[in-house]
mmCIF file of C-alpha atoms in Angstrom:
data_model
loop_
_atom_site.group_PDB
_atom_site.id
_atom_site.type_symbol
_atom_site.label_atom_id
_atom_site.label_comp_id
_atom_site.label_asym_id
_atom_site.label_seq_id
_atom_site.Cartn_x
_atom_site.Cartn_y
_atom_site.Cartn_z
ATOM 1 C CA SER A 67 -9.043 16.894 -10.008
ATOM 2 C CA ASN A 68 -8.986 15.358 -6.521
ATOM 3 C CA SER A 69 -5.991 13.206 -7.460
ATOM 4 C CA LYS A 70 -4.107 16.267 -8.662
ATOM 5 C CA SER A 71 -4.777 18.195 -5.490
ATOM 6 C CA LEU A 72 -3.702 15.283 -3.293
ATOM 7 C CA PHE A 73 -0.456 14.605 -5.150
ATOM 8 C CA PRO A 74 1.638 17.452 -3.631
ATOM 9 C CA LYS A 75 0.445 16.438 -0.157
ATOM 10 C CA GLN A 76 1.383 12.798 -0.750
ATOM 11 C CA TRP A 77 4.754 13.864 -2.157
ATOM 12 C CA TYR A 78 5.426 15.980 0.942
ATOM 13 C CA GLN A 79 4.369 13.163 3.281
ATOM 14 C CA ARG A 80 6.707 10.715 1.564
ATOM 15 C CA ARG A 81 9.619 13.142 1.836
ATOM 16 C CA VAL A 82 8.939 13.717 5.545
ATOM 17 C CA ARG A 83 8.785 9.973 6.164
ATOM 18 C CA GLY A 84 12.078 9.569 4.334
ATOM 19 C CA LEU A 85 13.672 12.313 6.431
ATOM 20 C CA MET A 86 12.405 10.649 9.616
ATOM 21 C CA LEU A 87 13.975 7.348 8.580
ATOM 22 C CA VAL A 88 17.309 9.040 7.855
ATOM 23 C CA LEU A 89 17.378 10.980 11.138
ATOM 24 C CA ALA A 90 16.023 8.200 13.374
ATOM 25 C CA PRO A 91 19.385 6.424 13.944
ATOM 26 C CA ILE A 92 21.088 9.745 14.753
ATOM 27 C CA MET A 93 18.385 10.658 17.274
ATOM 28 C CA CYS A 94 18.593 7.203 18.873
ATOM 29 C CA ILE A 95 22.355 7.520 19.342
ATOM 30 C CA MET A 96 22.087 11.054 20.765
ATOM 31 C CA SER A 97 19.286 10.008 23.124
ATOM 32 C CA GLY A 98 21.297 7.020 24.321
ATOM 33 C CA ILE A 99 24.325 9.202 25.034
ATOM 34 C CA GLY A 100 22.177 11.723 26.919
ATOM 35 C CA ILE A 101 20.448 9.105 29.088
ATOM 36 C CA SER A 102 23.723 7.268 29.750
ATOM 37 C CA THR A 103 25.464 10.485 30.823
ATOM 38 C CA THR A 104 22.571 11.487 33.101
ATOM 39 C CA LEU A 105 22.493 8.097 34.832
ATOM 40 C CA SER A 106 26.295 8.013 35.205
ATOM 41 C CA ILE A 107 26.324 11.405 36.948
ATOM 42 C CA TYR A 108 23.465 10.782 39.364
ATOM 43 C CA MET A 109 24.151 7.125 40.136
ATOM 44 C CA LYS A 110 27.437 8.223 41.749
ATOM 45 C CA ASN A 111 25.504 10.470 44.159
ATOM 46 C CA ILE A 112 23.289 7.697 45.507
ATOM 47 C CA GLU A 113 24.529 6.502 48.889
ATOM 48 C CA SER A 114 23.524 3.083 50.127
ATOM 49 C CA GLU A 115 21.760 3.417 53.498
ATOM 50 C CA GLY A 116 23.814 1.718 56.268
ATOM 51 C CA GLY A 117 26.697 1.129 53.861
ATOM 52 C CA PRO A 118 30.384 1.639 54.599
ATOM 53 C CA ALA A 119 31.525 5.191 55.225
ATOM 54 C CA VAL A 120 33.366 6.822 52.406
ATOM 55 C CA ALA A 121 36.547 8.632 53.244
ATOM 56 C CA ALA A 122 36.382 12.229 52.179
ATOM 57 C CA SER A 123 38.480 15.304 52.532
ATOM 58 C CA LYS A 124 37.421 18.353 54.491
ATOM 59 C CA SER A 125 36.580 20.154 51.306
ATOM 60 C CA SER A 126 34.315 17.340 50.179
ATOM 61 C CA LYS A 127 32.578 17.294 53.570
ATOM 62 C CA LYS A 128 32.010 21.035 53.354
ATOM 63 C CA LYS A 129 30.642 20.588 49.855
ATOM 64 C CA ALA A 130 28.348 17.829 51.101
ATOM 65 C CA SER A 131 27.051 20.059 53.870
ATOM 66 C CA ASP A 132 26.162 22.649 51.268
ATOM 67 C CA TYR A 133 24.263 19.959 49.328
ATOM 68 C CA PRO A 134 22.625 17.953 52.151
ATOM 69 C CA ILE A 135 20.051 15.936 50.106
ATOM 70 C CA LYS A 136 22.292 15.062 47.205
ATOM 71 C CA SER A 137 21.523 11.350 47.479
ATOM 72 C CA GLU A 138 17.757 11.896 47.653
ATOM 73 C CA ILE A 139 17.722 14.141 44.564
ATOM 74 C CA ALA A 140 19.883 11.658 42.658
ATOM 75 C CA THR A 141 17.502 8.854 43.625
ATOM 76 C CA VAL A 142 14.489 10.812 42.363
ATOM 77 C CA ILE A 143 16.158 11.616 39.030
ATOM 78 C CA VAL A 144 17.308 8.014 38.460
ATOM 79 C CA THR A 145 13.810 6.763 39.341
ATOM 80 C CA VAL A 146 12.178 9.217 36.909
ATOM 81 C CA VAL A 147 14.551 8.206 34.082
ATOM 82 C CA THR A 148 13.905 4.518 34.816
ATOM 83 C CA LEU A 149 10.126 5.053 34.730
ATOM 84 C CA PHE A 150 10.478 6.974 31.474
ATOM 85 C CA LEU A 151 12.460 4.153 29.866
ATOM 86 C CA THR A 152 9.987 1.549 31.126
ATOM 87 C CA THR A 153 7.050 3.565 29.756
ATOM 88 C CA PHE A 154 8.893 3.938 26.462
ATOM 89 C CA VAL A 155 9.189 0.148 26.160
ATOM 90 C CA PHE A 156 5.413 -0.253 26.600
ATOM 91 C CA HIS A 157 4.796 2.594 24.138
ATOM 92 C CA CYS A 158 7.038 0.977 21.527
ATOM 93 C CA THR A 159 5.261 -2.348 21.982
ATOM 94 C CA TRP A 160 1.870 -0.689 21.486
ATOM 95 C CA VAL A 161 2.987 1.259 18.404
ATOM 96 C CA THR A 162 4.476 -1.879 16.889
ATOM 97 C CA SER A 163 1.275 -3.853 17.385
ATOM 98 C CA GLU A 164 -1.153 -1.120 16.334
ATOM 99 C CA ALA A 165 0.624 1.028 13.765
ATOM 100 C CA TYR A 166 3.505 -0.950 12.321
ATOM 101 C CA SER A 167 1.687 -4.277 12.144
ATOM 102 C CA SER A 168 -0.606 -3.046 9.382
ATOM 103 C CA PRO A 169 1.764 -2.487 6.468
ATOM 104 C CA SER A 170 0.703 -2.593 2.832
ATOM 105 C CA ILE A 171 1.109 -6.391 2.879
ATOM 106 C CA VAL A 172 -1.160 -7.248 5.827
ATOM 107 C CA LEU A 173 -4.104 -4.894 6.329
ATOM 108 C CA ALA A 174 -6.162 -4.441 9.480
ATOM 109 C CA ALA A 175 -9.505 -2.870 10.279
ATOM 110 C CA ARG A 176 -12.031 -2.724 13.105
ATOM 111 C CA GLY A 177 -15.366 -4.476 12.853
ATOM 112 C CA HIS A 178 -18.680 -3.098 14.122
ATOM 113 C CA ASP A 179 -18.096 -4.910 17.405
ATOM 114 C CA GLY A 180 -14.627 -3.380 17.790
ATOM 115 C CA ASN A 181 -12.760 -6.580 17.046
ATOM 116 C CA ARG A 182 -9.719 -6.403 14.834
ATOM 117 C CA ILE A 183 -10.086 -7.872 11.326
ATOM 118 C CA ILE A 184 -6.989 -8.944 9.395
ATOM 119 C CA PHE A 185 -6.900 -8.831 5.590
ATOM 120 C CA ASP A 186 -4.111 -11.119 4.405
ATOM 121 C CA ASP A 187 -5.048 -10.996 0.719
ATOM 122 C CA PHE A 188 -1.694 -9.740 -0.552
ATOM 123 C CA ARG A 189 0.359 -12.512 1.004
ATOM 124 C CA GLU A 190 -2.284 -15.072 0.072
ATOM 125 C CA SER A 191 -2.118 -13.966 -3.572
ATOM 126 C CA TYR A 192 1.658 -13.741 -3.779
ATOM 127 C CA ASN A 193 1.885 -17.272 -2.363
ATOM 128 C CA TRP A 194 -0.599 -18.452 -4.971
ATOM 129 C CA LEU A 195 1.542 -16.966 -7.725
ATOM 130 C CA LYS A 196 4.679 -18.510 -6.262
ATOM 131 C CA PHE A 197 3.302 -22.038 -6.020
ATOM 132 C CA ASN A 198 0.811 -22.172 -8.915
ATOM 133 C CA THR A 199 2.531 -20.475 -11.841
ATOM 134 C CA PRO A 200 5.643 -21.408 -13.837
ATOM 135 C CA GLU A 201 8.898 -20.010 -12.468
ATOM 136 C CA ASN A 202 9.463 -18.048 -15.674
ATOM 137 C CA ALA A 203 5.964 -16.511 -15.679
ATOM 138 C CA LYS A 204 5.818 -12.750 -16.246
ATOM 139 C CA VAL A 205 3.310 -10.695 -14.266
ATOM 140 C CA MET A 206 1.951 -7.308 -15.275
ATOM 141 C CA SER A 207 0.606 -4.958 -12.625
ATOM 142 C CA TRP A 208 0.851 -1.276 -11.849
ATOM 143 C CA TRP A 209 4.349 -0.333 -10.680
ATOM 144 C CA ASP A 210 3.323 0.094 -7.009
ATOM 145 C CA TYR A 211 3.387 -3.656 -6.423
ATOM 146 C CA GLY A 212 6.537 -4.498 -8.392
ATOM 147 C CA TYR A 213 8.950 -4.967 -5.493
ATOM 148 C CA GLN A 214 6.395 -6.947 -3.495
ATOM 149 C CA LEU A 215 5.781 -9.319 -6.390
ATOM 150 C CA THR A 216 9.484 -9.828 -6.978
ATOM 151 C CA ALA A 217 10.307 -10.457 -3.320
ATOM 152 C CA MET A 218 7.279 -12.463 -2.195
ATOM 153 C CA ALA A 219 6.065 -14.219 -5.346
ATOM 154 C CA ASN A 220 9.528 -14.603 -6.916
ATOM 155 C CA ARG A 221 8.163 -13.835 -10.359
ATOM 156 C CA THR A 222 9.354 -11.562 -13.146
ATOM 157 C CA ILE A 223 7.390 -8.332 -13.313
ATOM 158 C CA ILE A 224 6.997 -5.861 -16.158
ATOM 159 C CA VAL A 225 7.385 -2.640 -14.135
ATOM 160 C CA ASP A 226 8.382 -1.998 -10.527
ATOM 161 C CA ASN A 227 8.913 0.824 -8.044
ATOM 162 C CA ASN A 228 12.071 1.931 -9.845
ATOM 163 C CA THR A 229 10.096 4.363 -11.998
ATOM 164 C CA TRP A 230 12.943 5.722 -14.110
ATOM 165 C CA ASN A 231 11.589 4.064 -17.284
ATOM 166 C CA ASN A 232 8.539 6.222 -17.940
ATOM 167 C CA THR A 233 8.056 4.776 -21.434
ATOM 168 C CA HIS A 234 7.738 1.237 -20.085
ATOM 169 C CA ILE A 235 5.326 2.308 -17.328
ATOM 170 C CA SER A 236 3.352 4.252 -19.901
ATOM 171 C CA ARG A 237 2.971 1.082 -21.958
ATOM 172 C CA VAL A 238 1.466 -0.721 -18.976
ATOM 173 C CA GLY A 239 -0.865 2.236 -18.387
ATOM 174 C CA GLN A 240 -1.991 1.986 -22.001
ATOM 175 C CA ALA A 241 -2.772 -1.709 -21.592
ATOM 176 C CA MET A 242 -4.853 -1.003 -18.488
ATOM 177 C CA ALA A 243 -6.743 1.891 -20.086
ATOM 178 C CA SER A 244 -7.441 0.336 -23.490
ATOM 179 C CA PRO A 245 -10.204 -2.029 -24.614
ATOM 180 C CA GLU A 246 -9.363 -5.733 -24.527
ATOM 181 C CA ASP A 247 -8.304 -6.047 -28.167
ATOM 182 C CA HIS A 248 -5.757 -3.255 -27.942
ATOM 183 C CA SER A 249 -4.616 -4.382 -24.491
ATOM 184 C CA TYR A 250 -4.003 -7.897 -25.785
ATOM 185 C CA THR A 251 -1.625 -6.574 -28.432
ATOM 186 C CA ILE A 252 0.353 -4.685 -25.785
ATOM 187 C CA MET A 253 0.424 -7.634 -23.387
ATOM 188 C CA LYS A 254 1.748 -9.926 -26.122
ATOM 189 C CA GLU A 255 4.338 -7.297 -27.014
ATOM 190 C CA LEU A 256 5.469 -7.283 -23.369
ATOM 191 C CA ASP A 257 5.281 -11.103 -23.177
ATOM 192 C CA VAL A 258 2.832 -11.024 -20.259
ATOM 193 C CA ASP A 259 1.498 -14.274 -18.784
ATOM 194 C CA TYR A 260 -0.551 -12.972 -15.849
ATOM 195 C CA VAL A 261 -2.136 -9.648 -14.921
ATOM 196 C CA LEU A 262 -2.692 -8.570 -11.309
ATOM 197 C CA VAL A 263 -5.002 -5.804 -10.114
ATOM 198 C CA ILE A 264 -5.894 -4.493 -6.674
ATOM 199 C CA PHE A 265 -9.599 -3.985 -6.061
ATOM 200 C CA GLY A 266 -11.292 -2.562 -2.968
ATOM 201 C CA GLY A 267 -14.935 -2.463 -3.986
ATOM 202 C CA MET A 268 -15.776 -5.542 -1.931
ATOM 203 C CA SER A 269 -13.745 -4.829 1.227
ATOM 204 C CA GLY A 270 -13.780 -1.024 1.235
ATOM 205 C CA TYR A 271 -10.000 -0.812 0.641
ATOM 206 C CA SER A 272 -9.633 2.636 -0.923
ATOM 207 C CA SER A 273 -6.023 2.419 -2.166
ATOM 208 C CA ASP A 274 -7.022 0.224 -5.071
ATOM 209 C CA ASP A 275 -6.336 0.411 -8.790
ATOM 210 C CA ILE A 276 -9.656 2.020 -9.686
ATOM 211 C CA ASN A 277 -8.719 4.997 -7.519
ATOM 212 C CA LYS A 278 -5.250 5.019 -9.121
ATOM 213 C CA PHE A 279 -6.628 4.522 -12.611
ATOM 214 C CA LEU A 280 -6.553 8.192 -13.584
ATOM 215 C CA TRP A 281 -2.782 8.188 -13.101
ATOM 216 C CA MET A 282 -2.498 5.140 -15.357
ATOM 217 C CA ILE A 283 -4.537 7.022 -17.956
ATOM 218 C CA ARG A 284 -2.403 10.168 -17.658
ATOM 219 C CA ILE A 285 0.919 8.326 -17.781
ATOM 220 C CA GLY A 286 -0.346 6.012 -20.496
ATOM 221 C CA GLY A 287 -1.318 8.981 -22.655
ATOM 222 C CA SER A 288 1.955 10.833 -22.073
ATOM 223 C CA THR A 289 3.910 9.028 -24.817
ATOM 224 C CA PRO A 290 3.345 8.894 -28.592
ATOM 225 C CA GLU A 291 2.144 5.264 -28.440
ATOM 226 C CA GLY A 292 -0.634 6.330 -26.075
ATOM 227 C CA GLU A 293 -1.804 9.471 -27.838
ATOM 228 C CA HIS A 294 -5.187 7.801 -28.403
ATOM 229 C CA ILE A 295 -5.776 7.794 -24.629
ATOM 230 C CA LYS A 296 -7.429 11.026 -23.481
ATOM 231 C CA GLU A 297 -8.242 11.593 -19.827
ATOM 232 C CA SER A 298 -11.472 13.401 -20.687
ATOM 233 C CA ASP A 299 -12.807 10.242 -22.359
ATOM 234 C CA TYR A 300 -12.902 8.498 -18.978
ATOM 235 C CA TYR A 301 -15.102 11.053 -17.257
ATOM 236 C CA SER A 302 -18.885 10.991 -17.330
ATOM 237 C CA SER A 303 -20.891 13.441 -19.414
ATOM 238 C CA THR A 304 -20.991 15.722 -16.372
ATOM 239 C CA GLY A 305 -17.195 15.608 -16.003
ATOM 240 C CA GLU A 306 -17.151 13.242 -13.009
ATOM 241 C CA TYR A 307 -15.017 10.183 -12.392
ATOM 242 C CA LYS A 308 -17.638 7.452 -12.021
ATOM 243 C CA VAL A 309 -18.042 3.694 -12.338
ATOM 244 C CA ASP A 310 -21.852 3.526 -12.358
ATOM 245 C CA LYS A 311 -24.243 3.635 -15.302
ATOM 246 C CA ASP A 312 -23.197 7.228 -15.993
ATOM 247 C CA ALA A 313 -19.555 6.247 -16.521
ATOM 248 C CA SER A 314 -18.183 6.764 -20.014
ATOM 249 C CA LYS A 315 -17.913 4.056 -22.655
ATOM 250 C CA ALA A 316 -14.106 4.254 -22.476
ATOM 251 C CA MET A 317 -14.309 3.549 -18.742
ATOM 252 C CA HIS A 318 -16.685 0.606 -19.132
ATOM 253 C CA ASP A 319 -14.624 -0.897 -21.968
ATOM 254 C CA SER A 320 -11.204 -0.489 -20.338
ATOM 255 C CA LEU A 321 -9.277 -3.576 -19.309
ATOM 256 C CA MET A 322 -8.916 -2.199 -15.771
ATOM 257 C CA TYR A 323 -12.676 -1.833 -15.317
ATOM 258 C CA LYS A 324 -13.336 -5.341 -16.586
ATOM 259 C CA MET A 325 -10.637 -6.983 -14.465
ATOM 260 C CA CYS A 326 -11.826 -5.277 -11.289
ATOM 261 C CA TYR A 327 -15.549 -5.741 -11.818
ATOM 262 C CA TYR A 328 -15.648 -9.155 -13.485
ATOM 263 C CA ARG A 329 -18.391 -11.178 -11.681
ATOM 264 C CA PHE A 330 -18.753 -8.346 -9.171
ATOM 265 C CA GLY A 331 -22.257 -7.594 -10.463
ATOM 266 C CA GLU A 332 -23.430 -10.866 -8.876
ATOM 267 C CA ILE A 333 -22.134 -9.994 -5.399
ATOM 268 C CA MET A 334 -24.110 -8.423 -2.539
ATOM 269 C CA THR A 335 -21.623 -6.272 -0.601
ATOM 270 C CA GLU A 336 -23.938 -4.421 1.800
ATOM 271 C CA GLN A 337 -27.368 -5.123 3.201
ATOM 272 C CA GLY A 338 -29.989 -2.955 1.563
ATOM 273 C CA LYS A 339 -27.777 -2.194 -1.441
ATOM 274 C CA PRO A 340 -28.081 -3.680 -4.936
ATOM 275 C CA THR A 341 -25.678 -6.308 -6.216
ATOM 276 C CA GLY A 342 -22.455 -4.869 -7.586
ATOM 277 C CA TYR A 343 -22.367 -2.016 -5.080
ATOM 278 C CA ASP A 344 -18.839 -0.611 -4.849
ATOM 279 C CA ARG A 345 -18.133 0.201 -1.185
ATOM 280 C CA VAL A 346 -15.260 2.562 -2.006
ATOM 281 C CA ARG A 347 -16.927 4.653 -4.705
ATOM 282 C CA ASN A 348 -20.390 4.212 -3.119
ATOM 283 C CA GLN A 349 -21.858 3.470 -6.513
ATOM 284 C CA GLU A 350 -23.621 0.558 -8.163
ATOM 285 C CA ILE A 351 -21.453 -0.416 -11.093
ATOM 286 C CA GLY A 352 -22.951 0.309 -14.487
ATOM 287 C CA ASN A 353 -21.647 -2.663 -16.447
ATOM 288 C CA LYS A 354 -22.472 -5.941 -14.710
ATOM 289 C CA ASP A 355 -23.169 -8.391 -17.504
ATOM 290 C CA PHE A 356 -19.966 -8.926 -19.454
ATOM 291 C CA GLU A 357 -17.474 -11.677 -20.181
ATOM 292 C CA LEU A 358 -13.730 -11.486 -20.596
ATOM 293 C CA ASP A 359 -12.406 -12.082 -24.081
ATOM 294 C CA VAL A 360 -8.596 -12.178 -23.850
ATOM 295 C CA LEU A 361 -8.199 -13.036 -20.159
ATOM 296 C CA GLU A 362 -9.406 -15.784 -17.862
ATOM 297 C CA GLU A 363 -9.750 -15.467 -14.098
ATOM 298 C CA ALA A 364 -6.980 -17.416 -12.386
ATOM 299 C CA PHE A 365 -7.289 -16.367 -8.741
ATOM 300 C CA THR A 366 -9.278 -13.989 -6.544
ATOM 301 C CA SER A 367 -8.269 -13.520 -2.906
ATOM 302 C CA GLU A 368 -10.607 -14.044 0.043
ATOM 303 C CA HIS A 369 -11.761 -10.422 0.266
ATOM 304 C CA TRP A 370 -11.389 -9.751 -3.465
ATOM 305 C CA ILE A 371 -8.554 -7.273 -2.834
ATOM 306 C CA VAL A 372 -6.207 -9.048 -5.246
ATOM 307 C CA ARG A 373 -7.401 -10.414 -8.557
ATOM 308 C CA ILE A 374 -5.141 -12.322 -10.936
ATOM 309 C CA TYR A 375 -5.904 -13.134 -14.565
ATOM 310 C CA LYS A 376 -4.142 -15.384 -17.063
ATOM 311 C CA VAL A 377 -3.590 -14.069 -20.563
ATOM 312 C CA LYS A 378 -5.192 -16.437 -23.053
ATOM 313 C CA ASP A 379 -3.109 -17.934 -25.822
ATOM 314 C CA LEU A 380 -4.822 -16.537 -28.903
ATOM 315 C CA ALA A 381 -1.986 -17.000 -31.379
ATOM 316 C CA ASN A 382 -4.216 -16.678 -34.465
ATOM 317 C CA ARG A 383 -6.223 -13.752 -33.183
ATOM 318 C CA GLY A 384 -7.067 -11.303 -35.954
ATOM 319 C CA THR A 385 -5.813 -13.521 -38.748
ATOM 320 C CA THR A 386 -9.097 -15.235 -39.540
#
């Protein structure tokens, strides 16, 4: 329910950001014209002290006598504009370092002592894929990371940010939401070699795949192939979205849950909390002791934000 209520807000925010990007060049050009015109007008009225006299007609002298401090006013205005432009340069430098230097690729946070902490897990993981997997390897992830994987890891992806193919995205959602056996069938159908998930339970990164999982379930169940996936099956008996011991069997058995929480039950994330404590959901995970059947862990980034699994080659699976 929270995801549904947030969606219109996120949609509106994205549209506003898009409008800002479209209008930004126009506003820059108009501002430049305005500042240039202002400086051109007032720079002409500044007289150099002790400089050569300027020949003027009687009418211009009369006009000057009516406007006795023309040069002083022009000097003030030019000084104010110059200070404004100088301040703007410092402001832009600060915004670039604080706001625009924490994109979705490189994350930043503040520690308890106020020092800045950099999370470079995305780039670290994309580099691992680029240099440690075959060039023709196919990577399955949720569509959010498609363009990043293509550009930075130079690997073929199953779905990307061009979300026009709902059926294809739905198939990936079904693989994420299904138990391992069913997911394996889908991954082989899509010719997947590696699976990538984003997990924030260790670092506290809230924009992870567990928080996006309900959308994978909804989209996965929106096509005939995914009619077995029901959103209600992934809620607890009290109707809550949980990952602890009260989470549903469908949640515990899903491929997404297992990929995110594999070996996490052994990890102490906060002092005074039990092992396997998810710092985003603020819950101790309910299924700690499990092994992966159709996947093997290939890479986990420094802060566990990116986890990559290799699909096992089980060619004779189900035939014996």
